Amino acid sequence: MAAITRRKSIAVSIGNIKVGGSNPIVVQSMTNTDTADVMSTVNQTMALANAGSELVRVTVNTEAAAAAVPKIVETLDKFGVRVPIVGDFHYNGHLLLKKYPECARALAKYRINPGNVNIGKKHDDNFRTMIEAAIEYGKPVRIGVNWGSLDGALLTRMMDENNLLPEPKDAREVTLEAIVVSALNSADAAVRHGLPKDRIILSAKVSAVQDLVDVYRNMAARSDYALHLGLTEAGLGAKGIVATTAALSILLQEGIGDTIRASLTPLPGGDRTEEVIVSQQILQSLGIRSFTPQVTACPGCGRTTSTYFQDMADQVQTYLRESMPAWKERYDGVEMMKVAVMGCIVNGPGESKHANLGISLPGTFEEPVAPVYIDGKLAITLRGDAIVAEFIDILNKYVDSHYAAAEQPVAV
């Protein structure tokens, strides 16, 4: 697989995580709990971190939320969860950071939306106050422009200037340019106020795929700041997943992006960790990073009228994902493993041979046996009602024999 050439960007330290430069692209997520509810926020943060989120953002919109942040970080630390917590500020961030210094200290990064503070007005006192807090407490800042809350004064001025041109651009083009200008101007303002460039990350989120691609190509060409990618308000279910994947994949393939989030709308009662899994899968499918062993499974056809292979594929994928938190501490490279669970003889043996470990289940009217291939060679044929358990046992033995970390020599 051809390597993707990453855009050169300034590396930024966020707690124990580094974003940008030559560092791996970072997966992040955001809670949807009331931040003032400490235990609910802690529990969801832990779930997101256990799923693989390397940064977790929380809303800091009220005094109660600001007061809760240190308790959240302290509780996570007691549980051994070291994921950096990012504070999402809008409108009143300058007040909260000043009134609650323990919140300002506890957070690993601040997210500021320039359209929701007073930057661009007659003065930028509120924005400057937030930047000064970042300087005082040694925190990085994400300047996050969102077209749903774009600096109105800037957009109006650019629209007026555009209307005076002999050949005015269309409104879409001016709006997308205003988004980029807002991000870059705000970064310049932060630097003028004393924040080093290696503590700044930029993002410019829109909700349409082609708009996002155009904005980030533009911003990447005009700055060397680390960039956070995300399609804002991506939507529900398949729509949100497909749109996010389409947008981020184009940019990542072009080497643009240092940290990503899939801003999916969860179904009522849905699992918030889905956004982490989607982000990981985008990076893993592109061959950029590996997070968990991948399961190849066929879609099924008239030769696979039984759902057994589907159930088995789901059980194996779930087992692999749930095992990874423990495995990554014990096994080197296990996240690169490929497993195939196939439903009939047509592509089953061939696909299984291309995996580290593969099984071809019997299709309709086929002999009721399931050949297992290990590293491309037929190793054993399984029969009966315990195939899943037997295959997982084979899988565990393979992991233990092929990925066990070499023991470090004892110093004498």
Tab-separated table of C-alpha atoms in Angstrom:
chain	number	residue	atom	x	y	z
A	1	MET	CA	0.000	0.000	0.000
A	2	ALA	CA	1.392	3.393	-1.001
A	3	ALA	CA	2.156	5.636	1.947
A	4	ILE	CA	0.198	8.870	2.302
A	5	THR	CA	2.393	11.966	2.447
A	6	ARG	CA	1.225	14.052	5.387
A	7	ARG	CA	1.079	17.830	5.192
A	8	LYS	CA	3.741	19.389	7.422
A	9	SER	CA	2.160	20.985	10.466
A	10	ILE	CA	3.254	22.348	13.826
A	11	ALA	CA	3.106	19.733	16.589
A	12	VAL	CA	0.947	20.582	19.621
A	13	SER	CA	1.083	18.877	23.030
A	14	ILE	CA	-2.285	18.224	24.703
A	15	GLY	CA	-1.706	16.547	28.044
A	16	ASN	CA	-0.030	13.239	27.233
A	17	ILE	CA	-1.050	13.402	23.553
A	18	LYS	CA	0.781	15.075	20.677
A	19	VAL	CA	-1.177	16.328	17.672
A	20	GLY	CA	0.352	17.337	14.356
A	21	GLY	CA	3.911	17.170	13.126
A	22	SER	CA	4.889	13.574	12.454
A	23	ASN	CA	2.631	12.234	15.228
A	24	PRO	CA	-0.168	9.747	14.455
A	25	ILE	CA	-3.562	11.213	13.574
A	26	VAL	CA	-5.521	11.440	16.828
A	27	VAL	CA	-9.110	10.255	17.353
A	28	GLN	CA	-11.287	12.412	19.549
A	29	SER	CA	-14.902	12.498	20.705
A	30	MET	CA	-17.287	14.566	22.822
A	31	THR	CA	-19.642	13.752	25.656
A	32	ASN	CA	-23.345	14.615	25.456
A	33	THR	CA	-23.978	14.477	29.204
A	34	ASP	CA	-24.698	17.458	31.414
A	35	THR	CA	-21.141	18.268	32.489
A	36	ALA	CA	-22.417	19.370	35.891
A	37	ASP	CA	-23.468	15.731	36.423
A	38	VAL	CA	-20.033	14.492	37.426
A	39	MET	CA	-20.671	10.747	37.477
A	40	SER	CA	-22.604	10.647	34.204
A	41	THR	CA	-19.837	12.592	32.509
A	42	VAL	CA	-17.128	10.428	34.079
A	43	ASN	CA	-18.899	7.235	33.015
A	44	GLN	CA	-19.347	8.393	29.433
A	45	THR	CA	-15.796	9.703	29.239
A	46	MET	CA	-14.499	6.353	30.463
A	47	ALA	CA	-16.588	4.549	27.847
A	48	LEU	CA	-15.253	6.815	25.105
A	49	ALA	CA	-11.668	6.403	26.309
A	50	ASN	CA	-12.029	2.621	26.561
A	51	ALA	CA	-13.377	2.589	22.995
A	52	GLY	CA	-10.182	4.336	21.899
A	53	SER	CA	-10.878	8.052	22.053
A	54	GLU	CA	-7.571	9.808	22.663
A	55	LEU	CA	-9.109	13.190	23.497
A	56	VAL	CA	-12.544	13.788	25.009
A	57	ARG	CA	-14.295	17.162	24.863
A	58	VAL	CA	-16.903	18.292	27.376
A	59	THR	CA	-19.273	21.248	27.284
A	60	VAL	CA	-18.388	24.022	29.726
A	61	ASN	CA	-21.371	26.334	29.465
A	62	THR	CA	-22.407	27.117	33.034
A	63	GLU	CA	-20.835	27.817	36.386
A	64	ALA	CA	-21.963	24.392	37.562
A	65	ALA	CA	-20.216	22.771	34.602
A	66	ALA	CA	-17.017	24.748	35.218
A	67	ALA	CA	-17.072	23.786	38.904
A	68	ALA	CA	-17.536	20.123	37.964
A	69	VAL	CA	-14.568	19.886	35.595
A	70	PRO	CA	-11.854	19.448	38.277
A	71	LYS	CA	-13.960	16.757	39.978
A	72	ILE	CA	-14.392	14.954	36.654
A	73	VAL	CA	-10.660	14.998	35.920
A	74	GLU	CA	-9.812	13.929	39.482
A	75	THR	CA	-12.305	11.044	39.386
A	76	LEU	CA	-11.023	9.840	36.011
A	77	ASP	CA	-7.499	9.901	37.389
A	78	LYS	CA	-8.550	7.737	40.344
A	79	PHE	CA	-9.900	5.179	37.863
A	80	GLY	CA	-6.619	5.264	35.964
A	81	VAL	CA	-8.116	7.017	32.926
A	82	ARG	CA	-5.574	9.553	31.682
A	83	VAL	CA	-7.419	10.804	28.597
A	84	PRO	CA	-6.993	14.598	28.185
A	85	ILE	CA	-10.208	16.548	28.745
A	86	VAL	CA	-10.969	19.471	26.428
A	87	GLY	CA	-13.308	22.303	27.433
A	88	ASP	CA	-15.805	23.507	24.824
A	89	PHE	CA	-16.532	27.208	25.418
A	90	HIS	CA	-19.079	29.501	23.789
A	91	TYR	CA	-20.289	33.033	24.695
A	92	ASN	CA	-19.213	33.035	28.363
A	93	GLY	CA	-15.871	31.209	28.310
A	94	HIS	CA	-13.956	34.329	29.297
A	95	LEU	CA	-16.060	34.604	32.444
A	96	LEU	CA	-15.844	30.940	33.394
A	97	LEU	CA	-12.108	30.610	32.877
A	98	LYS	CA	-11.505	33.692	35.005
A	99	LYS	CA	-13.926	32.799	37.801
A	100	TYR	CA	-12.977	29.098	37.985
A	101	PRO	CA	-9.183	28.835	37.820
A	102	GLU	CA	-9.316	25.184	38.934
A	103	CYS	CA	-11.344	24.446	35.802
A	104	ALA	CA	-8.800	26.310	33.676
A	105	ARG	CA	-5.988	24.248	35.233
A	106	ALA	CA	-7.752	20.890	34.989
A	107	LEU	CA	-8.583	21.103	31.295
A	108	ALA	CA	-5.949	19.914	28.820
A	109	LYS	CA	-7.114	22.252	26.042
A	110	TYR	CA	-9.671	24.996	25.412
A	111	ARG	CA	-11.924	25.104	22.360
A	112	ILE	CA	-12.874	28.655	21.338
A	113	ASN	CA	-15.316	29.526	18.561
A	114	PRO	CA	-14.415	33.048	17.393
A	115	GLY	CA	-17.936	33.620	16.118
A	116	ASN	CA	-19.294	33.158	19.634
A	117	VAL	CA	-16.936	35.568	21.394
A	118	ASN	CA	-16.434	39.221	20.583
A	119	ILE	CA	-13.555	38.913	18.131
A	120	GLY	CA	-14.300	40.988	15.057
A	121	LYS	CA	-16.217	43.568	17.062
A	122	LYS	CA	-14.788	46.929	18.182
A	123	HIS	CA	-12.583	45.091	20.650
A	124	ASP	CA	-11.691	41.478	21.368
A	125	ASP	CA	-11.487	41.640	25.161
A	126	ASN	CA	-13.355	38.369	25.696
A	127	PHE	CA	-11.233	36.458	23.196
A	128	ARG	CA	-8.075	37.974	24.666
A	129	THR	CA	-9.136	36.959	28.183
A	130	MET	CA	-9.462	33.328	27.076
A	131	ILE	CA	-6.106	33.408	25.326
A	132	GLU	CA	-4.508	34.941	28.410
A	133	ALA	CA	-5.914	32.077	30.491
A	134	ALA	CA	-4.353	29.600	28.055
A	135	ILE	CA	-1.034	31.400	28.374
A	136	GLU	CA	-1.220	31.552	32.180
A	137	TYR	CA	-2.015	27.867	32.594
A	138	GLY	CA	0.110	26.605	29.706
A	139	LYS	CA	-2.807	25.202	27.701
A	140	PRO	CA	-3.242	24.812	23.945
A	141	VAL	CA	-6.304	26.214	22.178
A	142	ARG	CA	-8.391	24.942	19.280
A	143	ILE	CA	-9.791	27.863	17.374
A	144	GLY	CA	-12.879	26.202	15.962
A	145	VAL	CA	-14.857	28.086	13.337
A	146	ASN	CA	-18.304	26.701	12.590
A	147	TRP	CA	-20.345	28.025	9.711
A	148	GLY	CA	-23.465	27.878	11.851
A	149	SER	CA	-21.936	30.526	14.115
A	150	LEU	CA	-19.598	32.379	11.790
A	151	ASP	CA	-18.418	35.879	12.732
A	152	GLY	CA	-21.310	37.936	11.336
A	153	ALA	CA	-19.348	41.181	11.059
A	154	LEU	CA	-16.592	39.508	9.047
A	155	LEU	CA	-19.034	37.779	6.704
A	156	THR	CA	-21.008	40.993	6.126
A	157	ARG	CA	-17.848	42.939	5.336
A	158	MET	CA	-16.614	40.311	2.891
A	159	MET	CA	-20.016	40.109	1.202
A	160	ASP	CA	-20.058	43.908	0.811
A	161	GLU	CA	-16.545	43.895	-0.632
A	162	ASN	CA	-17.498	41.113	-2.994
A	163	ASN	CA	-20.524	43.038	-4.261
A	164	LEU	CA	-18.208	45.862	-5.345
A	165	LEU	CA	-16.139	43.608	-7.567
A	166	PRO	CA	-16.586	43.815	-11.369
A	167	GLU	CA	-17.401	40.083	-11.336
A	168	PRO	CA	-18.675	39.132	-7.855
A	169	LYS	CA	-18.173	35.606	-6.608
A	170	ASP	CA	-21.180	33.533	-5.587
A	171	ALA	CA	-22.320	33.574	-1.956
A	172	ARG	CA	-21.041	30.053	-1.280
A	173	GLU	CA	-17.513	30.938	-2.325
A	174	VAL	CA	-17.482	34.084	-0.194
A	175	THR	CA	-18.866	32.227	2.823
A	176	LEU	CA	-16.256	29.468	2.594
A	177	GLU	CA	-13.514	32.064	2.249
A	178	ALA	CA	-14.887	33.892	5.296
A	179	ILE	CA	-14.645	30.678	7.324
A	180	VAL	CA	-10.957	30.291	6.456
A	181	VAL	CA	-10.220	33.986	7.031
A	182	SER	CA	-11.972	33.845	10.428
A	183	ALA	CA	-9.806	30.922	11.538
A	184	LEU	CA	-6.550	32.438	10.288
A	185	ASN	CA	-7.291	35.932	11.618
A	186	SER	CA	-8.212	34.500	15.020
A	187	ALA	CA	-4.975	32.505	15.115
A	188	ASP	CA	-3.037	35.663	14.261
A	189	ALA	CA	-4.836	37.494	17.071
A	190	ALA	CA	-3.977	34.717	19.537
A	191	VAL	CA	-0.311	34.947	18.553
A	192	ARG	CA	-0.382	38.740	18.962
A	193	HIS	CA	-1.753	38.243	22.474
A	194	GLY	CA	1.207	35.989	23.274
A	195	LEU	CA	0.040	32.405	22.599
A	196	PRO	CA	2.800	30.414	20.852
A	197	LYS	CA	1.946	28.898	17.467
A	198	ASP	CA	2.705	25.431	18.848
A	199	ARG	CA	-0.287	25.766	21.152
A	200	ILE	CA	-2.814	26.440	18.393
A	201	ILE	CA	-4.971	23.995	16.434
A	202	LEU	CA	-7.437	25.170	13.809
A	203	SER	CA	-10.710	23.738	12.600
A	204	ALA	CA	-13.359	25.030	10.215
A	205	LYS	CA	-16.444	22.846	10.269
A	206	VAL	CA	-19.279	22.790	7.774
A	207	SER	CA	-21.975	20.186	7.175
A	208	ALA	CA	-21.631	19.499	3.416
A	209	VAL	CA	-18.939	17.173	2.106
A	210	GLN	CA	-17.661	19.246	-0.830
A	211	ASP	CA	-17.721	22.440	1.231
A	212	LEU	CA	-15.584	20.789	3.922
A	213	VAL	CA	-13.080	19.559	1.355
A	214	ASP	CA	-12.772	23.015	-0.213
A	215	VAL	CA	-12.386	24.774	3.149
A	216	TYR	CA	-9.649	22.474	4.438
A	217	ARG	CA	-7.707	22.408	1.179
A	218	ASN	CA	-7.722	26.206	1.327
A	219	MET	CA	-6.733	26.374	4.991
A	220	ALA	CA	-4.017	23.734	4.620
A	221	ALA	CA	-2.469	25.670	1.744
A	222	ARG	CA	-2.388	28.915	3.732
A	223	SER	CA	-1.109	27.821	7.145
A	224	ASP	CA	1.052	25.279	8.926
A	225	TYR	CA	-1.164	24.968	12.002
A	226	ALA	CA	-2.282	21.503	13.051
A	227	LEU	CA	-5.807	20.870	11.736
A	228	HIS	CA	-8.763	19.150	13.374
A	229	LEU	CA	-11.113	17.542	10.840
A	230	GLY	CA	-14.793	16.964	11.310
A	231	LEU	CA	-18.006	17.238	9.335
A	232	THR	CA	-20.233	19.141	11.718
A	233	GLU	CA	-23.805	17.993	12.316
A	234	ALA	CA	-23.114	14.933	10.153
A	235	GLY	CA	-26.490	13.393	10.945
A	236	LEU	CA	-28.078	10.102	11.941
A	237	GLY	CA	-27.155	6.549	11.100
A	238	ALA	CA	-25.896	5.652	7.642
A	239	LYS	CA	-26.164	9.247	6.409
A	240	GLY	CA	-23.859	10.561	9.119
A	241	ILE	CA	-21.367	7.714	8.775
A	242	VAL	CA	-21.211	7.854	4.982
A	243	ALA	CA	-20.971	11.655	4.800
A	244	THR	CA	-18.252	11.770	7.466
A	245	THR	CA	-16.305	8.981	5.802
A	246	ALA	CA	-16.575	10.588	2.363
A	247	ALA	CA	-15.376	13.994	3.551
A	248	LEU	CA	-12.595	12.889	5.869
A	249	SER	CA	-11.275	10.213	3.525
A	250	ILE	CA	-10.677	12.692	0.708
A	251	LEU	CA	-8.727	15.030	2.969
A	252	LEU	CA	-6.807	12.336	4.818
A	253	GLN	CA	-5.806	10.734	1.519
A	254	GLU	CA	-4.357	14.116	0.533
A	255	GLY	CA	-2.369	14.250	3.780
A	256	ILE	CA	-4.576	16.919	5.370
A	257	GLY	CA	-5.638	16.507	8.992
A	258	ASP	CA	-3.963	15.836	12.320
A	259	THR	CA	-6.925	14.885	14.527
A	260	ILE	CA	-10.456	13.808	13.616
A	261	ARG	CA	-13.931	13.417	15.046
A	262	ALA	CA	-17.085	11.836	13.620
A	263	SER	CA	-19.865	14.169	14.802
A	264	LEU	CA	-22.667	11.614	14.560
A	265	THR	CA	-26.166	12.133	15.913
A	266	PRO	CA	-26.868	9.114	18.138
A	267	LEU	CA	-30.280	7.502	18.149
A	268	PRO	CA	-32.202	7.873	21.418
A	269	GLY	CA	-30.418	5.633	23.878
A	270	GLY	CA	-27.728	4.968	21.275
A	271	ASP	CA	-24.110	4.217	22.058
A	272	ARG	CA	-21.966	7.383	22.050
A	273	THR	CA	-18.854	5.316	21.387
A	274	GLU	CA	-20.016	4.721	17.798
A	275	GLU	CA	-18.334	7.974	16.788
A	276	VAL	CA	-15.008	6.662	18.084
A	277	ILE	CA	-15.349	3.378	16.206
A	278	VAL	CA	-16.246	5.194	12.969
A	279	SER	CA	-13.210	7.482	13.259
A	280	GLN	CA	-10.934	4.522	13.937
A	281	GLN	CA	-12.398	2.578	11.041
A	282	ILE	CA	-11.839	5.472	8.629
A	283	LEU	CA	-8.154	5.615	9.576
A	284	GLN	CA	-7.772	1.839	9.528
A	285	SER	CA	-9.544	1.407	6.187
A	286	LEU	CA	-7.208	3.986	4.645
A	287	GLY	CA	-4.194	2.159	6.053
A	288	ILE	CA	-3.184	5.172	8.146
A	289	ARG	CA	-3.460	3.611	11.623
A	290	SER	CA	-4.501	0.266	13.050
A	291	PHE	CA	-6.643	-0.055	16.178
A	292	THR	CA	-8.187	-3.514	16.245
A	293	PRO	CA	-7.981	-6.723	14.195
A	294	GLN	CA	-10.229	-6.528	11.149
A	295	VAL	CA	-12.850	-9.113	10.254
A	296	THR	CA	-13.611	-9.751	6.588
A	297	ALA	CA	-17.088	-11.186	6.030
A	298	CYS	CA	-19.104	-11.724	2.869
A	299	PRO	CA	-22.475	-9.963	2.394
A	300	GLY	CA	-24.399	-13.188	1.967
A	301	CYS	CA	-26.402	-14.469	-1.007
A	302	GLY	CA	-28.748	-17.306	-1.963
A	303	ARG	CA	-25.991	-19.749	-1.065
A	304	THR	CA	-26.028	-18.496	2.544
A	305	THR	CA	-29.659	-18.725	3.599
A	306	SER	CA	-28.516	-19.466	7.149
A	307	THR	CA	-27.555	-16.440	9.264
A	308	TYR	CA	-24.994	-18.475	11.168
A	309	PHE	CA	-21.995	-16.899	9.451
A	310	GLN	CA	-23.393	-13.417	10.129
A	311	ASP	CA	-23.857	-14.209	13.800
A	312	MET	CA	-20.366	-15.658	13.968
A	313	ALA	CA	-18.778	-12.664	12.216
A	314	ASP	CA	-20.508	-10.338	14.670
A	315	GLN	CA	-19.441	-12.411	17.673
A	316	VAL	CA	-15.834	-12.581	16.487
A	317	GLN	CA	-15.641	-8.826	15.730
A	318	THR	CA	-17.168	-8.011	19.126
A	319	TYR	CA	-14.761	-10.382	20.848
A	320	LEU	CA	-11.777	-8.796	19.112
A	321	ARG	CA	-12.821	-5.248	19.980
A	322	GLU	CA	-13.571	-6.112	23.617
A	323	SER	CA	-10.244	-7.942	23.935
A	324	MET	CA	-8.127	-5.089	22.552
A	325	PRO	CA	-7.791	-3.015	25.783
A	326	ALA	CA	-6.062	-5.983	27.443
A	327	TRP	CA	-4.323	-7.267	24.311
A	328	LYS	CA	-2.626	-3.985	23.442
A	329	GLU	CA	-0.843	-4.128	26.797
A	330	ARG	CA	0.446	-7.647	26.149
A	331	TYR	CA	0.761	-8.148	22.406
A	332	ASP	CA	2.789	-6.185	19.884
A	333	GLY	CA	1.110	-5.644	16.518
A	334	VAL	CA	-2.063	-7.625	17.248
A	335	GLU	CA	-4.138	-4.711	15.903
A	336	MET	CA	-2.758	-5.580	12.436
A	337	MET	CA	-4.223	-9.084	12.456
A	338	LYS	CA	-6.771	-9.969	9.772
A	339	VAL	CA	-9.556	-12.491	10.336
A	340	ALA	CA	-12.015	-13.835	7.754
A	341	VAL	CA	-15.435	-15.310	8.535
A	342	MET	CA	-16.963	-16.419	5.256
A	343	GLY	CA	-20.335	-17.923	4.451
A	344	CYS	CA	-19.804	-20.466	1.661
A	345	ILE	CA	-17.289	-22.255	-0.531
A	346	VAL	CA	-17.277	-19.728	-3.407
A	347	ASN	CA	-14.946	-17.133	-1.878
A	348	GLY	CA	-14.589	-18.632	1.583
A	349	PRO	CA	-11.360	-20.643	1.235
A	350	GLY	CA	-9.670	-18.017	-0.974
A	351	GLU	CA	-10.494	-15.125	1.330
A	352	SER	CA	-9.514	-17.177	4.370
A	353	LYS	CA	-6.114	-17.854	2.829
A	354	HIS	CA	-5.480	-14.113	2.543
A	355	ALA	CA	-6.165	-13.594	6.261
A	356	ASN	CA	-3.987	-14.498	9.234
A	357	LEU	CA	-6.841	-16.651	10.437
A	358	GLY	CA	-9.920	-17.573	8.433
A	359	ILE	CA	-12.907	-19.869	8.526
A	360	SER	CA	-15.242	-20.859	5.714
A	361	LEU	CA	-18.667	-21.871	7.007
A	362	PRO	CA	-20.889	-24.210	5.000
A	363	GLY	CA	-23.376	-22.568	2.653
A	364	THR	CA	-26.803	-23.936	1.781
A	365	PHE	CA	-26.623	-27.600	0.701
A	366	GLU	CA	-22.852	-27.715	1.294
A	367	GLU	CA	-21.196	-30.334	3.456
A	368	PRO	CA	-21.631	-29.264	7.124
A	369	VAL	CA	-17.949	-28.625	7.830
A	370	ALA	CA	-15.949	-25.455	8.398
A	371	PRO	CA	-12.317	-25.475	7.259
A	372	VAL	CA	-10.004	-23.162	9.225
A	373	TYR	CA	-6.964	-21.627	7.559
A	374	ILE	CA	-3.982	-20.339	9.492
A	375	ASP	CA	-1.521	-18.120	7.621
A	376	GLY	CA	-2.908	-19.348	4.312
A	377	LYS	CA	-2.821	-23.061	5.031
A	378	LEU	CA	-5.653	-25.423	5.918
A	379	ALA	CA	-5.087	-26.242	9.592
A	380	ILE	CA	-8.229	-27.959	10.872
A	381	THR	CA	-11.844	-28.623	9.935
A	382	LEU	CA	-14.503	-27.844	12.550
A	383	ARG	CA	-17.898	-29.522	12.880
A	384	GLY	CA	-20.866	-29.416	15.203
A	385	ASP	CA	-22.514	-26.759	17.369
A	386	ALA	CA	-19.413	-25.355	19.088
A	387	ILE	CA	-17.695	-23.881	16.037
A	388	VAL	CA	-17.675	-20.296	17.351
A	389	ALA	CA	-16.129	-21.237	20.697
A	390	GLU	CA	-13.589	-23.517	19.019
A	391	PHE	CA	-12.623	-20.849	16.489
A	392	ILE	CA	-12.179	-18.231	19.230
A	393	ASP	CA	-9.968	-20.700	21.113
A	394	ILE	CA	-7.847	-21.104	17.967
A	395	LEU	CA	-7.786	-17.310	17.634
A	396	ASN	CA	-6.559	-16.852	21.216
A	397	LYS	CA	-3.785	-19.394	20.712
A	398	TYR	CA	-2.749	-17.670	17.482
A	399	VAL	CA	-2.578	-14.272	19.178
A	400	ASP	CA	-0.567	-15.666	22.065
A	401	SER	CA	1.925	-17.457	19.815
A	402	HIS	CA	2.339	-14.760	17.160
A	403	TYR	CA	2.111	-11.408	18.967
A	404	ALA	CA	3.494	-11.938	22.457
A	405	ALA	CA	5.899	-9.111	23.245
A	406	ALA	CA	9.488	-10.178	23.670
A	407	GLU	CA	10.479	-10.181	27.310
A	408	GLN	CA	12.996	-7.518	28.245
A	409	PRO	CA	16.316	-8.883	29.503
A	410	VAL	CA	16.833	-8.555	33.219
A	411	ALA	CA	19.678	-6.218	34.122
A	412	VAL	CA	22.436	-7.823	36.197
